[in-house]
């Protein structure tokens, strides 16, 4: 067990221009040196001073498990101070699957490289989706996300009635189920975002997936800027942005940190962190699986960059983290998907609830960050 050195009040060490004013060493000689530096960093972040990109990059160079565990403890202090002990629980359903026009290298639903076990079906009926929502509520989820393949409803044919069917289903979920409906329907216009808001959708998932620099290595059928514009449309319509990315696609630590800083700049409310679980038949199928301690380091650094955001365990947590899943919840995570994912299975919700209880955490709705 690593002893935590208690930080002494030192707010006068911070400058008044929004900068921590904390010197970043190239390396730390001892664990105690690292702990003292992290204490000062945590104190500053909790007091409202954002971490610099230089400091985040320095932390990405930590390698020893003991160093990474100290980093995780620091991130957990920020999580407790800024977000509390409620873990935001949500569940998702694939309302339309397979034969997708986009070539996202991680996804087995793409028509460019369909996965061997990826199902193909059109829009599910309202009754089917509502039944899934009821099951999610019974499992303890407080939010339920309707996820559809494709570039986005922005590009639907004028003759298509799918968007209207989805709006009707959202109305039914609000009326019939004690759960909040969310959507992930790809790119949309400001008018479509406003229609979703009027229907009662308060949060929308639209991941950036990777940094702006790395994105063309993952997807070429649309751009990173296309994704950003949809996030801006959501925000303009008053819908919370659930926007994150995937760790383990071959990106550098600089890419990961750039992604986190982009999310900070966009002031997104919820940040799903997916850990790549390579799918057979996709261009990334041969990527090596992430080391769980590398995943923990990424989670912790994201928390330090995004102190108030809802940081969500998403796809890949069971496959990558294994027995260390609980440690992620003590390294900055304060939200998670429960139940199954889009093309892979999750562990039983009862197991997730037991894990939360063992850590002194409770499932529910995490506080939403407020931006000045």
Short mmCIF file of C-alpha atoms in Angstrom, two decimals:
data_model
loop_
_atom_site.label_atom_id
_atom_site.label_comp_id
_atom_site.label_asym_id
_atom_site.label_seq_id
_atom_site.Cartn_x
_atom_site.Cartn_y
_atom_site.Cartn_z
CA UNK A 1 0.00 0.00 0.00
CA UNK A 2 1.38 3.39 -1.00
CA UNK A 3 1.17 6.09 1.62
CA UNK A 4 -0.27 9.36 0.40
CA UNK A 5 1.61 12.46 1.46
CA UNK A 6 -0.92 15.09 2.51
CA UNK A 7 -0.61 18.31 0.57
CA UNK A 8 -0.25 21.51 2.56
CA UNK A 9 -2.30 24.58 1.57
CA UNK A 10 -0.35 26.43 -1.07
CA UNK A 11 -2.79 28.50 -3.11
CA UNK A 12 -0.28 31.37 -3.08
CA UNK A 13 1.94 29.20 -5.29
CA UNK A 14 -0.57 29.54 -8.12
CA UNK A 15 -0.58 32.49 -10.47
CA UNK A 16 -3.68 34.63 -10.93
CA UNK A 17 -3.92 34.18 -14.71
CA UNK A 18 -5.52 30.73 -14.70
CA UNK A 19 -2.19 28.88 -14.82
CA UNK A 20 -1.06 26.42 -12.17
CA UNK A 21 2.41 27.91 -12.20
CA UNK A 22 3.72 24.43 -11.42
CA UNK A 23 7.16 23.56 -12.76
CA UNK A 24 7.08 20.30 -14.71
CA UNK A 25 10.18 18.13 -14.24
CA UNK A 26 11.42 15.82 -16.98
CA UNK A 27 11.21 12.99 -14.48
CA UNK A 28 10.71 12.41 -10.77
CA UNK A 29 13.64 11.01 -8.77
CA UNK A 30 11.54 9.22 -6.15
CA UNK A 31 7.95 8.20 -5.52
CA UNK A 32 7.81 10.80 -2.76
CA UNK A 33 8.86 13.53 -5.20
CA UNK A 34 6.11 12.44 -7.57
CA UNK A 35 3.56 12.31 -4.75
CA UNK A 36 4.39 15.82 -3.55
CA UNK A 37 4.15 17.15 -7.11
CA UNK A 38 0.83 15.37 -7.67
CA UNK A 39 -0.53 16.78 -4.41
CA UNK A 40 0.20 20.30 -5.62
CA UNK A 41 -1.33 19.51 -9.00
CA UNK A 42 -4.51 18.10 -7.44
CA UNK A 43 -4.82 21.06 -5.11
CA UNK A 44 -4.60 23.43 -8.04
CA UNK A 45 -7.07 21.52 -10.23
CA UNK A 46 -9.65 21.34 -7.45
CA UNK A 47 -9.17 25.08 -6.90
CA UNK A 48 -10.00 25.71 -10.57
CA UNK A 49 -6.56 25.90 -12.20
CA UNK A 50 -6.45 23.71 -15.34
CA UNK A 51 -3.59 21.32 -15.97
CA UNK A 52 -1.28 22.30 -18.81
CA UNK A 53 -0.60 20.15 -21.86
CA UNK A 54 3.06 20.02 -20.79
CA UNK A 55 2.14 18.54 -17.42
CA UNK A 56 -0.27 16.03 -18.96
CA UNK A 57 2.43 14.87 -21.40
CA UNK A 58 4.93 14.51 -18.55
CA UNK A 59 2.48 12.26 -16.70
CA UNK A 60 2.04 10.11 -19.81
CA UNK A 61 5.70 9.10 -19.49
CA UNK A 62 5.15 7.38 -16.13
CA UNK A 63 5.86 3.67 -16.56
CA UNK A 64 6.21 1.87 -13.24
CA UNK A 65 3.02 0.44 -11.77
CA UNK A 66 3.72 2.23 -8.47
CA UNK A 67 3.96 5.56 -10.29
CA UNK A 68 0.77 4.88 -12.24
CA UNK A 69 -1.07 3.95 -9.03
CA UNK A 70 -0.03 7.26 -7.48
CA UNK A 71 -1.37 9.01 -10.58
CA UNK A 72 -4.63 7.07 -10.23
CA UNK A 73 -4.94 8.12 -6.59
CA UNK A 74 -4.48 11.75 -7.60
CA UNK A 75 -7.17 11.44 -10.27
CA UNK A 76 -9.50 9.80 -7.76
CA UNK A 77 -9.07 12.76 -5.41
CA UNK A 78 -10.13 15.08 -8.22
CA UNK A 79 -13.09 12.83 -9.05
CA UNK A 80 -14.28 12.80 -5.43
CA UNK A 81 -13.89 16.55 -4.99
CA UNK A 82 -15.45 17.56 -8.31
CA UNK A 83 -18.00 14.79 -8.98
CA UNK A 84 -18.76 12.92 -5.76
CA UNK A 85 -19.41 9.19 -5.38
CA UNK A 86 -22.38 8.72 -7.71
CA UNK A 87 -21.61 6.65 -10.80
CA UNK A 88 -23.72 7.58 -13.80
CA UNK A 89 -25.31 4.41 -15.23
CA UNK A 90 -26.61 4.17 -18.77
CA UNK A 91 -27.47 1.45 -21.25
CA UNK A 92 -27.62 1.39 -25.04
CA UNK A 93 -29.48 -0.41 -27.81
CA UNK A 94 -28.53 -0.77 -31.45
CA UNK A 95 -31.75 0.35 -33.17
CA UNK A 96 -30.31 -0.14 -36.67
CA UNK A 97 -27.25 -2.29 -37.39
CA UNK A 98 -24.77 -3.15 -40.11
CA UNK A 99 -24.17 -2.21 -43.73
CA UNK A 100 -22.91 1.23 -42.65
CA UNK A 101 -21.62 3.59 -45.36
CA UNK A 102 -18.69 4.78 -43.23
CA UNK A 103 -15.27 3.09 -43.05
CA UNK A 104 -14.40 3.57 -39.36
CA UNK A 105 -11.47 1.19 -38.89
CA UNK A 106 -12.57 -0.03 -35.47
CA UNK A 107 -16.18 -0.89 -36.36
CA UNK A 108 -17.52 -4.22 -37.57
CA UNK A 109 -20.77 -2.63 -38.80
CA UNK A 110 -19.04 -0.99 -41.78
CA UNK A 111 -20.04 -2.15 -45.27
CA UNK A 112 -16.37 -1.62 -46.22
CA UNK A 113 -15.21 -4.35 -43.83
CA UNK A 114 -18.18 -6.13 -42.22
CA UNK A 115 -17.38 -8.15 -39.14
CA UNK A 116 -18.04 -11.86 -39.20
CA UNK A 117 -20.55 -11.74 -36.36
CA UNK A 118 -22.04 -8.29 -36.91
CA UNK A 119 -25.81 -8.44 -37.45
CA UNK A 120 -27.55 -6.47 -40.21
CA UNK A 121 -31.09 -5.18 -39.69
CA UNK A 122 -33.18 -2.09 -40.32
CA UNK A 123 -34.77 0.23 -37.79
CA UNK A 124 -36.31 -1.69 -34.90
CA UNK A 125 -39.95 -1.13 -34.08
CA UNK A 126 -40.98 1.30 -31.39
CA UNK A 127 -42.32 -1.61 -29.31
CA UNK A 128 -38.94 -3.40 -29.45
CA UNK A 129 -37.01 -0.30 -28.44
CA UNK A 130 -39.37 0.52 -25.57
CA UNK A 131 -39.01 -3.07 -24.32
CA UNK A 132 -35.22 -2.62 -24.30
CA UNK A 133 -35.65 0.64 -22.38
CA UNK A 134 -37.76 -1.08 -19.73
CA UNK A 135 -35.13 -3.80 -19.32
CA UNK A 136 -32.41 -1.14 -18.95
CA UNK A 137 -34.41 0.64 -16.25
CA UNK A 138 -34.92 -2.63 -14.37
CA UNK A 139 -31.14 -3.22 -14.51
CA UNK A 140 -30.52 0.11 -12.76
CA UNK A 141 -29.71 2.40 -15.68
CA UNK A 142 -30.89 5.99 -15.42
CA UNK A 143 -30.34 6.78 -19.11
CA UNK A 144 -30.98 4.78 -22.26
CA UNK A 145 -29.36 5.59 -25.60
CA UNK A 146 -30.83 4.80 -29.02
CA UNK A 147 -27.86 4.13 -31.34
CA UNK A 148 -28.08 3.91 -35.11
CA UNK A 149 -25.44 3.09 -37.74
CA UNK A 150 -24.71 5.39 -40.67
CA UNK A 151 -23.12 8.78 -41.17
CA UNK A 152 -26.13 10.50 -39.72
CA UNK A 153 -29.78 11.47 -40.00
CA UNK A 154 -28.53 14.68 -41.60
CA UNK A 155 -28.09 12.63 -44.80
CA UNK A 156 -31.39 10.71 -44.73
CA UNK A 157 -33.52 10.80 -47.84
CA UNK A 158 -36.31 13.40 -47.70
CA UNK A 159 -38.68 10.46 -48.18
CA UNK A 160 -37.36 8.68 -45.10
CA UNK A 161 -39.60 8.64 -42.04
CA UNK A 162 -36.97 7.14 -39.72
CA UNK A 163 -36.30 10.36 -37.81
CA UNK A 164 -40.01 10.86 -37.15
CA UNK A 165 -40.27 7.25 -35.96
CA UNK A 166 -37.36 7.83 -33.57
CA UNK A 167 -38.96 11.02 -32.22
CA UNK A 168 -42.17 9.07 -31.61
CA UNK A 169 -40.23 6.34 -29.80
CA UNK A 170 -38.51 8.95 -27.61
CA UNK A 171 -41.95 10.29 -26.63
CA UNK A 172 -43.07 6.76 -25.72
CA UNK A 173 -40.01 6.09 -23.57
CA UNK A 174 -40.58 9.33 -21.65
CA UNK A 175 -44.25 8.43 -21.09
CA UNK A 176 -43.89 4.71 -20.37
CA UNK A 177 -40.47 4.15 -18.77
CA UNK A 178 -38.72 5.72 -15.78
CA UNK A 179 -35.54 6.37 -17.73
CA UNK A 180 -34.13 9.31 -19.69
CA UNK A 181 -33.76 8.70 -23.44
CA UNK A 182 -30.57 9.70 -25.22
CA UNK A 183 -29.67 9.30 -28.88
CA UNK A 184 -26.64 8.56 -31.05
CA UNK A 185 -27.81 9.01 -34.63
CA UNK A 186 -24.66 10.39 -36.23
CA UNK A 187 -24.37 13.82 -37.79
CA UNK A 188 -27.39 16.11 -37.54
CA UNK A 189 -28.39 19.63 -38.40
CA UNK A 190 -29.17 22.32 -35.85
CA UNK A 191 -32.86 21.96 -36.73
CA UNK A 192 -32.76 18.22 -36.10
CA UNK A 193 -30.98 18.81 -32.79
CA UNK A 194 -33.71 21.25 -31.82
CA UNK A 195 -36.39 18.69 -32.74
CA UNK A 196 -34.71 16.12 -30.47
CA UNK A 197 -34.54 18.65 -27.65
CA UNK A 198 -38.24 19.43 -28.07
CA UNK A 199 -38.99 15.70 -27.94
CA UNK A 200 -37.22 15.45 -24.57
CA UNK A 201 -33.69 14.29 -25.47
CA UNK A 202 -31.24 15.97 -23.09
CA UNK A 203 -28.02 14.12 -24.00
CA UNK A 204 -26.63 12.91 -27.33
CA UNK A 205 -23.63 10.67 -27.97
CA UNK A 206 -21.33 11.72 -30.80
CA UNK A 207 -17.72 10.68 -30.25
CA UNK A 208 -14.72 12.39 -31.80
CA UNK A 209 -12.97 8.99 -31.52
CA UNK A 210 -9.41 10.37 -31.84
CA UNK A 211 -7.36 13.53 -32.11
CA UNK A 212 -7.71 15.74 -35.17
CA UNK A 213 -4.24 14.69 -36.37
CA UNK A 214 -4.84 10.94 -36.00
CA UNK A 215 -8.44 10.85 -37.24
CA UNK A 216 -7.66 10.36 -40.98
CA UNK A 217 -5.84 7.13 -40.06
CA UNK A 218 -9.09 5.78 -38.60
CA UNK A 219 -11.80 7.17 -40.91
CA UNK A 220 -11.70 8.69 -44.41
CA UNK A 221 -15.39 8.82 -45.41
CA UNK A 222 -16.01 11.86 -43.20
CA UNK A 223 -13.85 14.31 -41.29
CA UNK A 224 -13.07 15.18 -37.69
CA UNK A 225 -14.47 18.64 -38.39
CA UNK A 226 -17.80 17.05 -39.40
CA UNK A 227 -17.99 15.45 -35.97
CA UNK A 228 -17.12 18.69 -34.21
CA UNK A 229 -19.86 20.59 -36.08
CA UNK A 230 -22.50 18.16 -34.84
CA UNK A 231 -21.26 18.63 -31.26
CA UNK A 232 -21.61 22.38 -31.73
CA UNK A 233 -25.14 21.92 -33.11
CA UNK A 234 -26.07 19.87 -30.04
CA UNK A 235 -24.72 22.47 -27.66
CA UNK A 236 -26.54 25.24 -29.53
CA UNK A 237 -29.81 23.31 -29.17
CA UNK A 238 -29.30 22.91 -25.41
CA UNK A 239 -28.51 19.18 -25.56
CA UNK A 240 -25.65 17.81 -23.45
CA UNK A 241 -22.81 16.38 -25.53
CA UNK A 242 -21.69 12.84 -24.66
CA UNK A 243 -18.47 12.94 -26.64
CA UNK A 244 -15.31 10.90 -26.14
CA UNK A 245 -13.06 8.52 -28.01
CA UNK A 246 -11.23 5.22 -28.26
CA UNK A 247 -7.90 4.34 -26.68
CA UNK A 248 -5.70 1.72 -28.34
CA UNK A 249 -6.09 2.34 -32.09
CA UNK A 250 -2.38 3.00 -32.58
CA UNK A 251 -2.47 6.64 -31.55
CA UNK A 252 0.35 8.29 -29.60
CA UNK A 253 0.08 9.75 -26.12
CA UNK A 254 0.19 13.16 -27.75
CA UNK A 255 -2.93 12.18 -29.73
CA UNK A 256 -4.73 11.04 -26.59
CA UNK A 257 -3.94 14.23 -24.75
CA UNK A 258 -4.88 16.37 -27.75
CA UNK A 259 -8.25 14.60 -27.83
CA UNK A 260 -8.84 15.34 -24.14
CA UNK A 261 -7.94 19.00 -24.61
CA UNK A 262 -10.29 19.24 -27.60
CA UNK A 263 -13.09 17.86 -25.44
CA UNK A 264 -12.25 20.43 -22.77
CA UNK A 265 -12.37 23.22 -25.33
CA UNK A 266 -15.75 22.03 -26.65
CA UNK A 267 -17.09 21.92 -23.06
CA UNK A 268 -18.71 18.52 -23.51
CA UNK A 269 -20.57 17.22 -20.48
CA UNK A 270 -19.98 13.47 -20.72
CA UNK A 271 -16.86 11.69 -22.03
CA UNK A 272 -17.07 7.99 -22.94
CA UNK A 273 -13.68 6.30 -22.85
CA UNK A 274 -13.72 3.23 -25.08
CA UNK A 275 -10.85 0.75 -24.84
CA UNK A 276 -10.32 -0.90 -28.22
CA UNK A 277 -11.40 -4.52 -28.20
CA UNK A 278 -10.29 -5.45 -31.74
CA UNK A 279 -13.07 -6.89 -33.90
CA UNK A 280 -12.39 -9.65 -36.41
CA UNK A 281 -12.52 -8.47 -40.01
CA UNK A 282 -11.85 -4.79 -39.26
CA UNK A 283 -8.63 -2.95 -40.22
CA UNK A 284 -7.72 -2.75 -36.53
CA UNK A 285 -8.32 -6.44 -35.86
CA UNK A 286 -4.61 -7.16 -35.42
CA UNK A 287 -3.94 -4.29 -33.02
CA UNK A 288 -2.46 -5.54 -29.76
CA UNK A 289 -4.75 -5.29 -26.77
CA UNK A 290 -4.07 -2.45 -24.40
CA UNK A 291 -2.21 -3.15 -21.20
CA UNK A 292 -4.69 -2.42 -18.39
CA UNK A 293 -2.19 -0.13 -16.63
CA UNK A 294 -1.86 1.92 -19.81
CA UNK A 295 -5.64 2.21 -19.83
CA UNK A 296 -5.61 3.30 -16.18
CA UNK A 297 -2.99 5.94 -16.96
CA UNK A 298 -5.14 7.27 -19.80
CA UNK A 299 -8.24 7.37 -17.59
CA UNK A 300 -6.39 9.23 -14.84
CA UNK A 301 -4.91 11.81 -17.22
CA UNK A 302 -8.31 12.40 -18.82
CA UNK A 303 -9.73 13.06 -15.34
CA UNK A 304 -7.01 15.58 -14.54
CA UNK A 305 -7.67 17.39 -17.84
CA UNK A 306 -11.46 17.11 -17.43
CA UNK A 307 -12.07 17.47 -13.68
CA UNK A 308 -15.83 18.11 -13.76
CA UNK A 309 -16.89 16.02 -16.75
CA UNK A 310 -18.79 12.76 -16.48
CA UNK A 311 -16.02 10.29 -17.40
CA UNK A 312 -17.62 7.10 -18.67
CA UNK A 313 -16.32 3.53 -18.87
CA UNK A 314 -17.59 2.42 -22.29
CA UNK A 315 -16.80 -0.39 -24.72
CA UNK A 316 -13.94 -2.75 -23.96
CA UNK A 317 -13.76 -2.34 -20.19
CA UNK A 318 -14.40 -6.02 -19.42
CA UNK A 319 -12.10 -7.32 -22.16
CA UNK A 320 -9.23 -4.94 -21.41
CA UNK A 321 -9.46 -4.29 -17.68
CA UNK A 322 -10.50 -7.74 -16.46
CA UNK A 323 -10.03 -7.94 -12.69
CA UNK A 324 -8.81 -4.32 -12.65
CA UNK A 325 -12.18 -2.88 -13.67
CA UNK A 326 -12.79 -1.67 -10.14
CA UNK A 327 -9.47 0.19 -10.10
CA UNK A 328 -10.67 2.28 -13.04
CA UNK A 329 -13.55 3.45 -10.86
CA UNK A 330 -10.94 4.65 -8.35
CA UNK A 331 -8.83 6.34 -11.04
CA UNK A 332 -11.20 9.01 -12.27
CA UNK A 333 -14.17 7.17 -13.79
CA UNK A 334 -17.61 8.22 -12.52
CA UNK A 335 -19.91 6.67 -15.13
CA UNK A 336 -20.30 3.46 -17.08
CA UNK A 337 -22.37 1.61 -19.61
CA UNK A 338 -24.14 -1.42 -18.18
CA UNK A 339 -25.48 -4.36 -20.12
CA UNK A 340 -24.45 -5.16 -23.68
CA UNK A 341 -22.66 -2.93 -26.19
CA UNK A 342 -23.33 -2.49 -29.92
CA UNK A 343 -21.53 -5.58 -31.24
CA UNK A 344 -20.09 -7.16 -28.08
CA UNK A 345 -21.50 -8.48 -24.83
CA UNK A 346 -21.05 -6.83 -21.45
CA UNK A 347 -21.07 -8.46 -18.03
CA UNK A 348 -24.36 -8.88 -16.13
CA UNK A 349 -25.67 -5.62 -14.57
CA UNK A 350 -25.87 -7.36 -11.20
CA UNK A 351 -22.11 -7.85 -11.31
CA UNK A 352 -21.63 -4.14 -12.03
CA UNK A 353 -23.89 -3.18 -9.13
CA UNK A 354 -21.95 -5.47 -6.78
CA UNK A 355 -18.67 -3.92 -7.95
CA UNK A 356 -19.96 -0.43 -7.19
CA UNK A 357 -21.15 -1.45 -3.73
CA UNK A 358 -17.78 -3.03 -2.93
CA UNK A 359 -16.08 0.30 -3.72
CA UNK A 360 -18.47 2.44 -1.69
CA UNK A 361 -20.00 3.93 -4.85
CA UNK A 362 -23.65 4.23 -5.80
CA UNK A 363 -25.31 4.06 -9.20
CA UNK A 364 -27.48 6.91 -10.36
CA UNK A 365 -27.03 10.18 -12.22
CA UNK A 366 -23.73 11.96 -11.80
CA UNK A 367 -23.73 15.75 -11.53
CA UNK A 368 -23.50 17.60 -14.84
CA UNK A 369 -20.59 20.03 -15.14
CA UNK A 370 -21.36 23.72 -15.36
CA UNK A 371 -19.29 25.89 -17.62
CA UNK A 372 -18.81 29.62 -17.10
#
